[in-house]
mmCIF file of N, CA and C in Angstrom:
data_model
loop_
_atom_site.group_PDB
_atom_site.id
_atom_site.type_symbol
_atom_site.label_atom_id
_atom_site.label_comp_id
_atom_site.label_asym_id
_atom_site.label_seq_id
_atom_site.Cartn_x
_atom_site.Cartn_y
_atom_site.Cartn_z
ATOM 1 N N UNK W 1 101.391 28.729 -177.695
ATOM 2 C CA UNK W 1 101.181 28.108 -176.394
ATOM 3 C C UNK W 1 100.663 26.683 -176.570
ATOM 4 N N UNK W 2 101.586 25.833 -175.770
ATOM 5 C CA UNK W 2 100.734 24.864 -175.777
ATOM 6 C C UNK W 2 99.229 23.829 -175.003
ATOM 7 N N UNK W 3 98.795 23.354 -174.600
ATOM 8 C CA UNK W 3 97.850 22.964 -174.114
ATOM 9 C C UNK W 3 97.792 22.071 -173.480
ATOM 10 N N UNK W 4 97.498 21.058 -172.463
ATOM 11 C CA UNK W 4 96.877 19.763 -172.676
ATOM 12 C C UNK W 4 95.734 19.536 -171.139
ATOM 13 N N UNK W 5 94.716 18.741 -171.896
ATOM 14 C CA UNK W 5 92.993 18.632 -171.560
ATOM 15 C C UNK W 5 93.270 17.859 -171.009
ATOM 16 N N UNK W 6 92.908 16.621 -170.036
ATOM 17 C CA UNK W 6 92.790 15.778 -169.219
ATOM 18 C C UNK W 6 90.907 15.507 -169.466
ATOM 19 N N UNK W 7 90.729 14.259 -170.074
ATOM 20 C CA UNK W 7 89.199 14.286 -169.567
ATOM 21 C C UNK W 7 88.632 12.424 -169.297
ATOM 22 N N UNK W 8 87.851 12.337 -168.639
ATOM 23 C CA UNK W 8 87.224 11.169 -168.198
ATOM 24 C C UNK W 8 86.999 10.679 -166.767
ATOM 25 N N UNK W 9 87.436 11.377 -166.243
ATOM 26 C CA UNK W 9 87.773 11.087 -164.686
ATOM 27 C C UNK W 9 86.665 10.718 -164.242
ATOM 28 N N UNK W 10 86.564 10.196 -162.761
ATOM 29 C CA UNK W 10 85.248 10.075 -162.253
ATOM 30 C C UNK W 10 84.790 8.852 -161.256
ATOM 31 N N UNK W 11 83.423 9.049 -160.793
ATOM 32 C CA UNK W 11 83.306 7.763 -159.390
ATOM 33 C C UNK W 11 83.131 6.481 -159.840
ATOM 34 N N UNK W 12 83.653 5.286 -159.990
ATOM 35 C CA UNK W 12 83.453 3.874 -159.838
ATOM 36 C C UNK W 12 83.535 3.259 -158.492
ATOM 37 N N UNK W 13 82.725 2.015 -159.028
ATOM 38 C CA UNK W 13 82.957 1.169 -157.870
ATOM 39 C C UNK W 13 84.301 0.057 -157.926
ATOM 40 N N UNK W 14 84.787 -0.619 -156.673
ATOM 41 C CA UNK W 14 85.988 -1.538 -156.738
ATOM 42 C C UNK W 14 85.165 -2.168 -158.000
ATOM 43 N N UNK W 15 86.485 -2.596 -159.192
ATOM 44 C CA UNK W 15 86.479 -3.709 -159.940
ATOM 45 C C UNK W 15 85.920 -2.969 -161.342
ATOM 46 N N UNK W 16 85.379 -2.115 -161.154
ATOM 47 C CA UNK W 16 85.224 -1.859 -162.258
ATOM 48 C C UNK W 16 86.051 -1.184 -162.889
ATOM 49 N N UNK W 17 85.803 -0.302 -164.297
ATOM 50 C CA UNK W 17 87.334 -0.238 -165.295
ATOM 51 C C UNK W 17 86.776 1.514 -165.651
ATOM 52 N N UNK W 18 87.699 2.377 -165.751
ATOM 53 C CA UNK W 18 87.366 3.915 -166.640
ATOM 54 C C UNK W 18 88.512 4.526 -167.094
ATOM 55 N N UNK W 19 88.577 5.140 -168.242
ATOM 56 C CA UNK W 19 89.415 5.567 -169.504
ATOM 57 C C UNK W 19 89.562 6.720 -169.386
ATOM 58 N N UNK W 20 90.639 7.236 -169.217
ATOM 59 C CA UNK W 20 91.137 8.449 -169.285
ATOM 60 C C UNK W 20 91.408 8.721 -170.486
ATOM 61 N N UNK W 21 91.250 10.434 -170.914
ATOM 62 C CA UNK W 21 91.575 10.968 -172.577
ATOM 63 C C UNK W 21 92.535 11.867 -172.129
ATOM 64 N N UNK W 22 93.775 12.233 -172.812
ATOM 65 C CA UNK W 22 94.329 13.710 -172.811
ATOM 66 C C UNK W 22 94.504 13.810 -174.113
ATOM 67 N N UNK W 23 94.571 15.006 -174.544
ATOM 68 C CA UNK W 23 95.210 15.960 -175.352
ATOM 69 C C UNK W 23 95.509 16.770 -175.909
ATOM 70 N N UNK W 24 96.804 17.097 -176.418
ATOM 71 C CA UNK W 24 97.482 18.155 -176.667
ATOM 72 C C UNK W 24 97.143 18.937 -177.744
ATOM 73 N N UNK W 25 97.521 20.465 -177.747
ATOM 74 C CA UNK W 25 97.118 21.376 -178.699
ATOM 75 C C UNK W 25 97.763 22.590 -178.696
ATOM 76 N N UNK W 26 98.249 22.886 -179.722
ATOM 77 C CA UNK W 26 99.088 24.294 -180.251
ATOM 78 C C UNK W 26 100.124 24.594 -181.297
ATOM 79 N N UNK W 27 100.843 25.213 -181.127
ATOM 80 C CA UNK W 27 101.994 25.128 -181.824
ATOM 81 C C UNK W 27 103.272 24.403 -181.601
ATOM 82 N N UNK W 28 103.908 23.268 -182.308
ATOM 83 C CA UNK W 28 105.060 22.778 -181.844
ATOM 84 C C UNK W 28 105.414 22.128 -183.047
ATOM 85 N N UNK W 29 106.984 21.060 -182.673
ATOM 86 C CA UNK W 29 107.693 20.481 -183.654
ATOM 87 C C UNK W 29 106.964 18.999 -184.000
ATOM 88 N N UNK W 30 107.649 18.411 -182.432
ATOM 89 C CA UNK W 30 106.697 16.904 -182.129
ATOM 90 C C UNK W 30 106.543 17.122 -180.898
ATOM 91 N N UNK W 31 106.115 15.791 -180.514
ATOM 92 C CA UNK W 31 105.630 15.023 -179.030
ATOM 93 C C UNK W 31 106.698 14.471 -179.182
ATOM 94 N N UNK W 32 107.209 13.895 -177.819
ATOM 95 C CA UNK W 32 108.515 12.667 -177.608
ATOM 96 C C UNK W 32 107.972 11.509 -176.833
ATOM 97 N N UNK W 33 107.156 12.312 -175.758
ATOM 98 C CA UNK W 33 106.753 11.138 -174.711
ATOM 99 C C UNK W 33 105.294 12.075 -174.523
ATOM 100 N N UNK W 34 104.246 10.928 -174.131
ATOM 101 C CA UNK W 34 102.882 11.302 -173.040
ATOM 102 C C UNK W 34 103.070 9.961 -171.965
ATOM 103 N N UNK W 35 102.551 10.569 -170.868
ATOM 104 C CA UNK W 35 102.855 9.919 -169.257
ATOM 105 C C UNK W 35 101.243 10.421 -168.741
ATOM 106 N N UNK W 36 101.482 9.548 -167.839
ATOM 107 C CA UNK W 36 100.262 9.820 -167.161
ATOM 108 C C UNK W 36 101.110 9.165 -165.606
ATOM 109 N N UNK W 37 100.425 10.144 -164.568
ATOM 110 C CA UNK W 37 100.957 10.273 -163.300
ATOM 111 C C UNK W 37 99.635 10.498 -162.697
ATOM 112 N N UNK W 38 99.734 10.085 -161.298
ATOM 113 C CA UNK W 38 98.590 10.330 -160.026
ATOM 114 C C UNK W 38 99.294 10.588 -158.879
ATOM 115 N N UNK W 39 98.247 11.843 -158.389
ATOM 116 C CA UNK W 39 98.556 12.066 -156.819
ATOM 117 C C UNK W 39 97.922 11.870 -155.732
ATOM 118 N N UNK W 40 97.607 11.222 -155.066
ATOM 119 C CA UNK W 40 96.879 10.676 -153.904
ATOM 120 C C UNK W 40 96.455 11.904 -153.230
ATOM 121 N N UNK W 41 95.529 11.993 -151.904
ATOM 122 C CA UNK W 41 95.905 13.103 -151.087
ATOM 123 C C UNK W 41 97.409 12.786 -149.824
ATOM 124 N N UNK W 42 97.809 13.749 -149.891
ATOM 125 C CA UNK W 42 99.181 13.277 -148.788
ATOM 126 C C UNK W 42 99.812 12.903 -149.591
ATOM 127 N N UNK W 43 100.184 12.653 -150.712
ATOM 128 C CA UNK W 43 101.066 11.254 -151.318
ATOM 129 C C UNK W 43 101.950 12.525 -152.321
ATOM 130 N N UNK W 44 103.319 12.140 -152.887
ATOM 131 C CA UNK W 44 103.573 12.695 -153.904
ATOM 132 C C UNK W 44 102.701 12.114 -155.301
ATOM 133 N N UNK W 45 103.499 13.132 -156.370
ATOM 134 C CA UNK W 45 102.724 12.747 -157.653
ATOM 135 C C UNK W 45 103.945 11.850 -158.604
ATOM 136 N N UNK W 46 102.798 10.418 -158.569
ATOM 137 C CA UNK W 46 103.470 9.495 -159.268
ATOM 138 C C UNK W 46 103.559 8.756 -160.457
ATOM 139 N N UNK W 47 104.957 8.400 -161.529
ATOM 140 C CA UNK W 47 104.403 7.860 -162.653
ATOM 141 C C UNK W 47 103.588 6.720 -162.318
ATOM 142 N N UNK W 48 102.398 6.232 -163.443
ATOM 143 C CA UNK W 48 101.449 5.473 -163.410
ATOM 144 C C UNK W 48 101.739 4.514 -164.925
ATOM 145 N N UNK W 49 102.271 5.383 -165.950
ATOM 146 C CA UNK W 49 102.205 4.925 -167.382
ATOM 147 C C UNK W 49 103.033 5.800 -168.091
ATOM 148 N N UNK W 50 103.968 5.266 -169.002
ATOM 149 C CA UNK W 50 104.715 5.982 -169.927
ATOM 150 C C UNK W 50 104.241 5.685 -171.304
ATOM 151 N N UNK W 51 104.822 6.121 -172.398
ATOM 152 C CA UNK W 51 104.905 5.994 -173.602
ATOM 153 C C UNK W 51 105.210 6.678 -174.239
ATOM 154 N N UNK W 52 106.462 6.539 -175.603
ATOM 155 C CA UNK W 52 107.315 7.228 -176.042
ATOM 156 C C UNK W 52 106.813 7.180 -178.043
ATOM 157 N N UNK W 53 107.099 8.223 -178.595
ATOM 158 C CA UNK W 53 106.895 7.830 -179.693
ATOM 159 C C UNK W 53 107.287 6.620 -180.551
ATOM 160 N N UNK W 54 108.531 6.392 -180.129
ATOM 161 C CA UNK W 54 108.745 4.702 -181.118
ATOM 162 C C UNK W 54 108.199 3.688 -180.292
ATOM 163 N N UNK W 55 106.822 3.959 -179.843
ATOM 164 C CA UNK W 55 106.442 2.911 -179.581
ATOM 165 C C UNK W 55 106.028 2.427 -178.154
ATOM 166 N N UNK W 56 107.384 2.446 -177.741
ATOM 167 C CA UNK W 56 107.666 1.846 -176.547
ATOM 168 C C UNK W 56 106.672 2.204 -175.023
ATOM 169 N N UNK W 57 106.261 1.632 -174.063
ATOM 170 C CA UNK W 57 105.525 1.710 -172.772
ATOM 171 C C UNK W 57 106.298 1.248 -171.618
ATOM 172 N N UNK W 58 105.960 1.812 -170.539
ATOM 173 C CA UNK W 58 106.666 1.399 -169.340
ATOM 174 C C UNK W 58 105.048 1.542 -168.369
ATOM 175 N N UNK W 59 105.013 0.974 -167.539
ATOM 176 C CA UNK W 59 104.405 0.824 -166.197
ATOM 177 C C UNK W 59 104.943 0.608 -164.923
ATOM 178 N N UNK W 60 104.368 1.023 -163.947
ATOM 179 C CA UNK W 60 105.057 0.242 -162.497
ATOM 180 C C UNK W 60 105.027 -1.340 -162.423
ATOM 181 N N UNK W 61 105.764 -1.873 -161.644
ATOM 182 C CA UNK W 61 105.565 -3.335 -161.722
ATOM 183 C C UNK W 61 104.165 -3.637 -161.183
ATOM 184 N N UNK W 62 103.897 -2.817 -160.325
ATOM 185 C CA UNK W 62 102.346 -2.892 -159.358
ATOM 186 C C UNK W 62 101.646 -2.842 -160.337
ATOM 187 N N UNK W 63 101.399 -2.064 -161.253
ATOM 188 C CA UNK W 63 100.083 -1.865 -162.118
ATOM 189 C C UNK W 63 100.441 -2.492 -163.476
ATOM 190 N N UNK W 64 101.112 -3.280 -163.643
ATOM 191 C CA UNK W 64 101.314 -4.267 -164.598
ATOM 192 C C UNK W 64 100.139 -5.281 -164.930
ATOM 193 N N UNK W 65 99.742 -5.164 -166.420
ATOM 194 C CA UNK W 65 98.143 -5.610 -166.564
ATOM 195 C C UNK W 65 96.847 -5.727 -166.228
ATOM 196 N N UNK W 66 97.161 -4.302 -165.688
ATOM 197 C CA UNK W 66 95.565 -3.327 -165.351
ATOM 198 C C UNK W 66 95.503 -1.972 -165.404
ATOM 199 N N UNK W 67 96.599 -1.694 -165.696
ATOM 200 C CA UNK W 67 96.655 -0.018 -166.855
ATOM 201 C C UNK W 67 97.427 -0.228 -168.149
ATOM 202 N N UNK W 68 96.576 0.218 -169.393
ATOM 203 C CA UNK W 68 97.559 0.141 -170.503
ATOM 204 C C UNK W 68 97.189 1.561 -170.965
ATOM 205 N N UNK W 69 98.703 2.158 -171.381
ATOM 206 C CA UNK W 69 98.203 3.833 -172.033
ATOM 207 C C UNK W 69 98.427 3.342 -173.409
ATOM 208 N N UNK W 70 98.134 4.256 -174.165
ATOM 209 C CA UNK W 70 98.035 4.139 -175.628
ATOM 210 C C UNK W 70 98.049 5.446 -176.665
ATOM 211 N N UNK W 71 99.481 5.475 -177.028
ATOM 212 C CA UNK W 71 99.346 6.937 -177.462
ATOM 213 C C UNK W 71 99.216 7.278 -178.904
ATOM 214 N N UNK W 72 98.400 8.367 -179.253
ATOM 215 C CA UNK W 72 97.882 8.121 -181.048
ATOM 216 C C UNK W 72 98.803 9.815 -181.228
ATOM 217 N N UNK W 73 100.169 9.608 -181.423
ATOM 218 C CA UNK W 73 101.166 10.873 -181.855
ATOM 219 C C UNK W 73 100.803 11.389 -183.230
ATOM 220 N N UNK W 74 99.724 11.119 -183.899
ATOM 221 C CA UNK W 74 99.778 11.349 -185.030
ATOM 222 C C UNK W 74 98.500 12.912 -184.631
ATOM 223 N N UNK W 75 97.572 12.239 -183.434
ATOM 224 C CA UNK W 75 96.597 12.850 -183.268
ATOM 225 C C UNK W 75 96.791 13.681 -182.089
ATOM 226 N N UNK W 76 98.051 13.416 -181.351
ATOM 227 C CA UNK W 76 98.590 13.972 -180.016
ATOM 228 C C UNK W 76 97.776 13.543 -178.991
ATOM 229 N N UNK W 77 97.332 12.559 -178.826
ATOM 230 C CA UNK W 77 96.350 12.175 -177.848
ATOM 231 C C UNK W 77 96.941 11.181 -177.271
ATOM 232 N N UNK W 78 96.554 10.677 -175.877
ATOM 233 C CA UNK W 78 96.945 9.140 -175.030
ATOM 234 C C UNK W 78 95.543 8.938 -174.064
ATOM 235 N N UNK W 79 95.062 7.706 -174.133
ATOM 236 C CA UNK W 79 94.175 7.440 -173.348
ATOM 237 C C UNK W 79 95.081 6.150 -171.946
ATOM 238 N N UNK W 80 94.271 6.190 -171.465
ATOM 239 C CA UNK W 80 94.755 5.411 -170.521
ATOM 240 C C UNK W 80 93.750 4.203 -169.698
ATOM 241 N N UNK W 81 93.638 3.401 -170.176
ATOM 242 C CA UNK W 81 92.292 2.346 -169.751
ATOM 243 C C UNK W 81 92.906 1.816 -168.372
ATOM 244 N N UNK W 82 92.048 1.515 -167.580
ATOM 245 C CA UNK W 82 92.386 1.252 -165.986
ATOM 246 C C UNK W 82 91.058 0.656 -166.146
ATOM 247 N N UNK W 83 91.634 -0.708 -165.281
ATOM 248 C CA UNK W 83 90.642 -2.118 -165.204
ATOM 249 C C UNK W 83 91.137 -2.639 -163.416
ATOM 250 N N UNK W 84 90.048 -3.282 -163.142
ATOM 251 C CA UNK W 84 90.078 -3.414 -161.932
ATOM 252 C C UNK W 84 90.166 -2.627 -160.721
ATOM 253 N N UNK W 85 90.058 -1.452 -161.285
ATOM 254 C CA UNK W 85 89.906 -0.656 -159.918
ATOM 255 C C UNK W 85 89.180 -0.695 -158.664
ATOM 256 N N UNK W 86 90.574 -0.319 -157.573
ATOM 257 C CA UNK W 86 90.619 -0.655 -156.310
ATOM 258 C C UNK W 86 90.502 0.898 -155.640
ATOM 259 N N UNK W 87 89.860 0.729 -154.550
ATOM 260 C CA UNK W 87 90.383 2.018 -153.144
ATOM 261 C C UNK W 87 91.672 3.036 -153.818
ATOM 262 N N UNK W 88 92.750 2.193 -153.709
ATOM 263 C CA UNK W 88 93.977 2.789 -153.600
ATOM 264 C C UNK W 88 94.142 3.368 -154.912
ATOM 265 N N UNK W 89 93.664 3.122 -155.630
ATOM 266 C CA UNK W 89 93.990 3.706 -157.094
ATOM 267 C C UNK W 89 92.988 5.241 -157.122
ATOM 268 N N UNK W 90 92.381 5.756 -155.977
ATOM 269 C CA UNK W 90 91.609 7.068 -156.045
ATOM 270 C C UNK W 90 92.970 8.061 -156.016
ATOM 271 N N UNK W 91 92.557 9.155 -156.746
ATOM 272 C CA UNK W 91 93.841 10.433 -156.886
ATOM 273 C C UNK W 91 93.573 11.260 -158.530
ATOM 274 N N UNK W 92 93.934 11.722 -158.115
ATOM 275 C CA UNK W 92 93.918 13.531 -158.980
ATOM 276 C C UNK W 92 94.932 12.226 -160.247
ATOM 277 N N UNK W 93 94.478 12.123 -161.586
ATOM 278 C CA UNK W 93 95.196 11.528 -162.325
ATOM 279 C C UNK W 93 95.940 13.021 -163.437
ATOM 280 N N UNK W 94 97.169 12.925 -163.632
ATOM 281 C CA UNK W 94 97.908 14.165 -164.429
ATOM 282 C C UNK W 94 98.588 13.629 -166.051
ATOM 283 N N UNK W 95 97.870 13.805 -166.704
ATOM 284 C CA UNK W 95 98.446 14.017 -168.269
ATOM 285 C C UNK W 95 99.788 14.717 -168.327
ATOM 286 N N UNK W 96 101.352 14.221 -168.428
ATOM 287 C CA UNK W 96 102.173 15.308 -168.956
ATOM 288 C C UNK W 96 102.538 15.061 -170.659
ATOM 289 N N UNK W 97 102.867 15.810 -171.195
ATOM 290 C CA UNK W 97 103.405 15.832 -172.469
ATOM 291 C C UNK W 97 105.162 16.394 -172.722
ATOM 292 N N UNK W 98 105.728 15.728 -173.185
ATOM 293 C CA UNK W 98 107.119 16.142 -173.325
ATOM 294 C C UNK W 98 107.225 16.550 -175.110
ATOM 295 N N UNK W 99 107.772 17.810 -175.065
ATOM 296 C CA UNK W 99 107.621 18.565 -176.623
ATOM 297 C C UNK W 99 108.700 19.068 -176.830
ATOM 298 N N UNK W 100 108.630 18.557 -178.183
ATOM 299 C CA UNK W 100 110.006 19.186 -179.200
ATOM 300 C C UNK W 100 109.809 20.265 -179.929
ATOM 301 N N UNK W 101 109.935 21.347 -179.100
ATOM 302 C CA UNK W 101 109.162 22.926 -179.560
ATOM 303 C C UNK W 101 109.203 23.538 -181.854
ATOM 304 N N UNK W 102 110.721 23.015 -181.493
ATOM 305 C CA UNK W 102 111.370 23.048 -183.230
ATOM 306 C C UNK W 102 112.178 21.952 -183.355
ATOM 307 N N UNK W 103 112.146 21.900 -184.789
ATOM 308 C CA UNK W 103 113.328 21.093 -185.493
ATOM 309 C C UNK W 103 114.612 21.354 -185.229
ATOM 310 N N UNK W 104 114.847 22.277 -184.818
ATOM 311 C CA UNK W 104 116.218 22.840 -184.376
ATOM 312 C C UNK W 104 116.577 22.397 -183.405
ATOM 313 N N UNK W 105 115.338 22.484 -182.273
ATOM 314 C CA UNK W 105 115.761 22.170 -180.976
ATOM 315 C C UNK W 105 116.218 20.940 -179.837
ATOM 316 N N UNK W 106 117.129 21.019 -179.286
ATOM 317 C CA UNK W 106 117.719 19.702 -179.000
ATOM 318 C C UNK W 106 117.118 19.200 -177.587
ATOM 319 N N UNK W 107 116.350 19.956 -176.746
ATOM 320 C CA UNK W 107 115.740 20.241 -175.305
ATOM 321 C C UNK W 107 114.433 19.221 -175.680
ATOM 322 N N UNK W 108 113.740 19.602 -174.719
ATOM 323 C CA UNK W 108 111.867 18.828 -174.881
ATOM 324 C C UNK W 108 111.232 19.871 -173.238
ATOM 325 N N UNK W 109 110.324 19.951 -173.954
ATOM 326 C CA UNK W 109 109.832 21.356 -172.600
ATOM 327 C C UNK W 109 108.411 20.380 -172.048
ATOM 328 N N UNK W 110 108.396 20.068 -170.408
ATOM 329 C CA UNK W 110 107.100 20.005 -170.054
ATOM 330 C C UNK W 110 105.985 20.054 -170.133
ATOM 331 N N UNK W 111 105.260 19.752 -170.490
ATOM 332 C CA UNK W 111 103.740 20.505 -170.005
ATOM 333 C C UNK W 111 102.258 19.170 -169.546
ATOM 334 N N UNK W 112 101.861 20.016 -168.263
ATOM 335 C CA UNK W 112 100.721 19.602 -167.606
ATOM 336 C C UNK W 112 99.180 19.636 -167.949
ATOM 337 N N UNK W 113 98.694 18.953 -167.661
ATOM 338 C CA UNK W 113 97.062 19.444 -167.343
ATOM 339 C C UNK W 113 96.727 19.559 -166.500
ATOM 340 N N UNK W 114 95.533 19.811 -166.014
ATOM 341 C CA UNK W 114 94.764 20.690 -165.397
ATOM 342 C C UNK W 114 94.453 19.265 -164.030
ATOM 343 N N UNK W 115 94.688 18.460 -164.299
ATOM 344 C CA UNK W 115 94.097 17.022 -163.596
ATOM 345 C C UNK W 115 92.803 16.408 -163.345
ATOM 346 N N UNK W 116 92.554 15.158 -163.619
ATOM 347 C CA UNK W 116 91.352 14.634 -163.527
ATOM 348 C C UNK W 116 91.154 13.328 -162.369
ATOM 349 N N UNK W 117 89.879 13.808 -161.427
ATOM 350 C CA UNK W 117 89.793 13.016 -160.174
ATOM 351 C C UNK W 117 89.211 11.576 -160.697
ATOM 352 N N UNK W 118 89.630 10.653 -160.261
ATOM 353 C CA UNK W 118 89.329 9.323 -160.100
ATOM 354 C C UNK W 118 89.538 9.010 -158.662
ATOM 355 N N UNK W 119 88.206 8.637 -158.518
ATOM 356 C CA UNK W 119 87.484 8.035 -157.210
ATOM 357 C C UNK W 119 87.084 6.427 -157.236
ATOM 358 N N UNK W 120 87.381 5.712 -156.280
ATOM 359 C CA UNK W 120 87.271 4.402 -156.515
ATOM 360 C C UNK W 120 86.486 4.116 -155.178
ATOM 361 N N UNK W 121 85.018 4.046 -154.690
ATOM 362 C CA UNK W 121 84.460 3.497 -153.858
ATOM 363 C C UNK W 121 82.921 3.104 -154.217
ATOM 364 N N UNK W 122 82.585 1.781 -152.918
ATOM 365 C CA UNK W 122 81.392 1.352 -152.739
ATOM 366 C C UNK W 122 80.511 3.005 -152.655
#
């Protein structure tokens, strides 16, 4: 089975900055991708941050140089630093992990965490 923790969440005020941790644990081949997504209340649940093992990152254009994720595949972990936080950035933040169960296998299977609240007010 696999796992993944979500931890750091929590109350700031506008402008200030807090770091999200996830990670993964169990049995598998590799990791392909860790993402990090948020759901507002009312709102669907949205990407926030990508990152793929060779490297590569994606963001929304909106949150372009005030979220950077950072993923350590060696250790299965991604943090996610968020700077400047505003109001609108409060929501249930979601760790997913995309896994390559075996060497054999040509698929990549889901998996969630549990979610961590980030609150952004005076």
């Amino acid at each position: 089975q696999v796992q993944v923790v979500e931890s750091g969440g929590g109350l700031v005020q506008p402008g200030e900055s807090l770091r999200l941790s996830c990670a993964a644990s169990g049995t598998f081949f590799r990791i392909t991708r860790m993402n990090w997504y948020r759901q507002a209340p009312g709102k669907k649940r949205v990407l926030v941050a990508a990152s793929g093992n060779d490297g590569t990152t994606n963001y929304p254009y909106s949150l372009l140089g005030r979220f950077t994720i950072s993923g350590d595949y060696a250790r299965n972990t991604v943090h996610l630093q968020m700077n400047s936080l505003q109001p609108e950035d409060t929501a249930v933040y979601y760790c997913n992990v995309q896994i390559r169960p075996s060497e054999a296998s040509s698929v990549v299977d889901d998996y969630w965490g549990q979610g961590t609240q980030v609150t952004v007010s005076l």
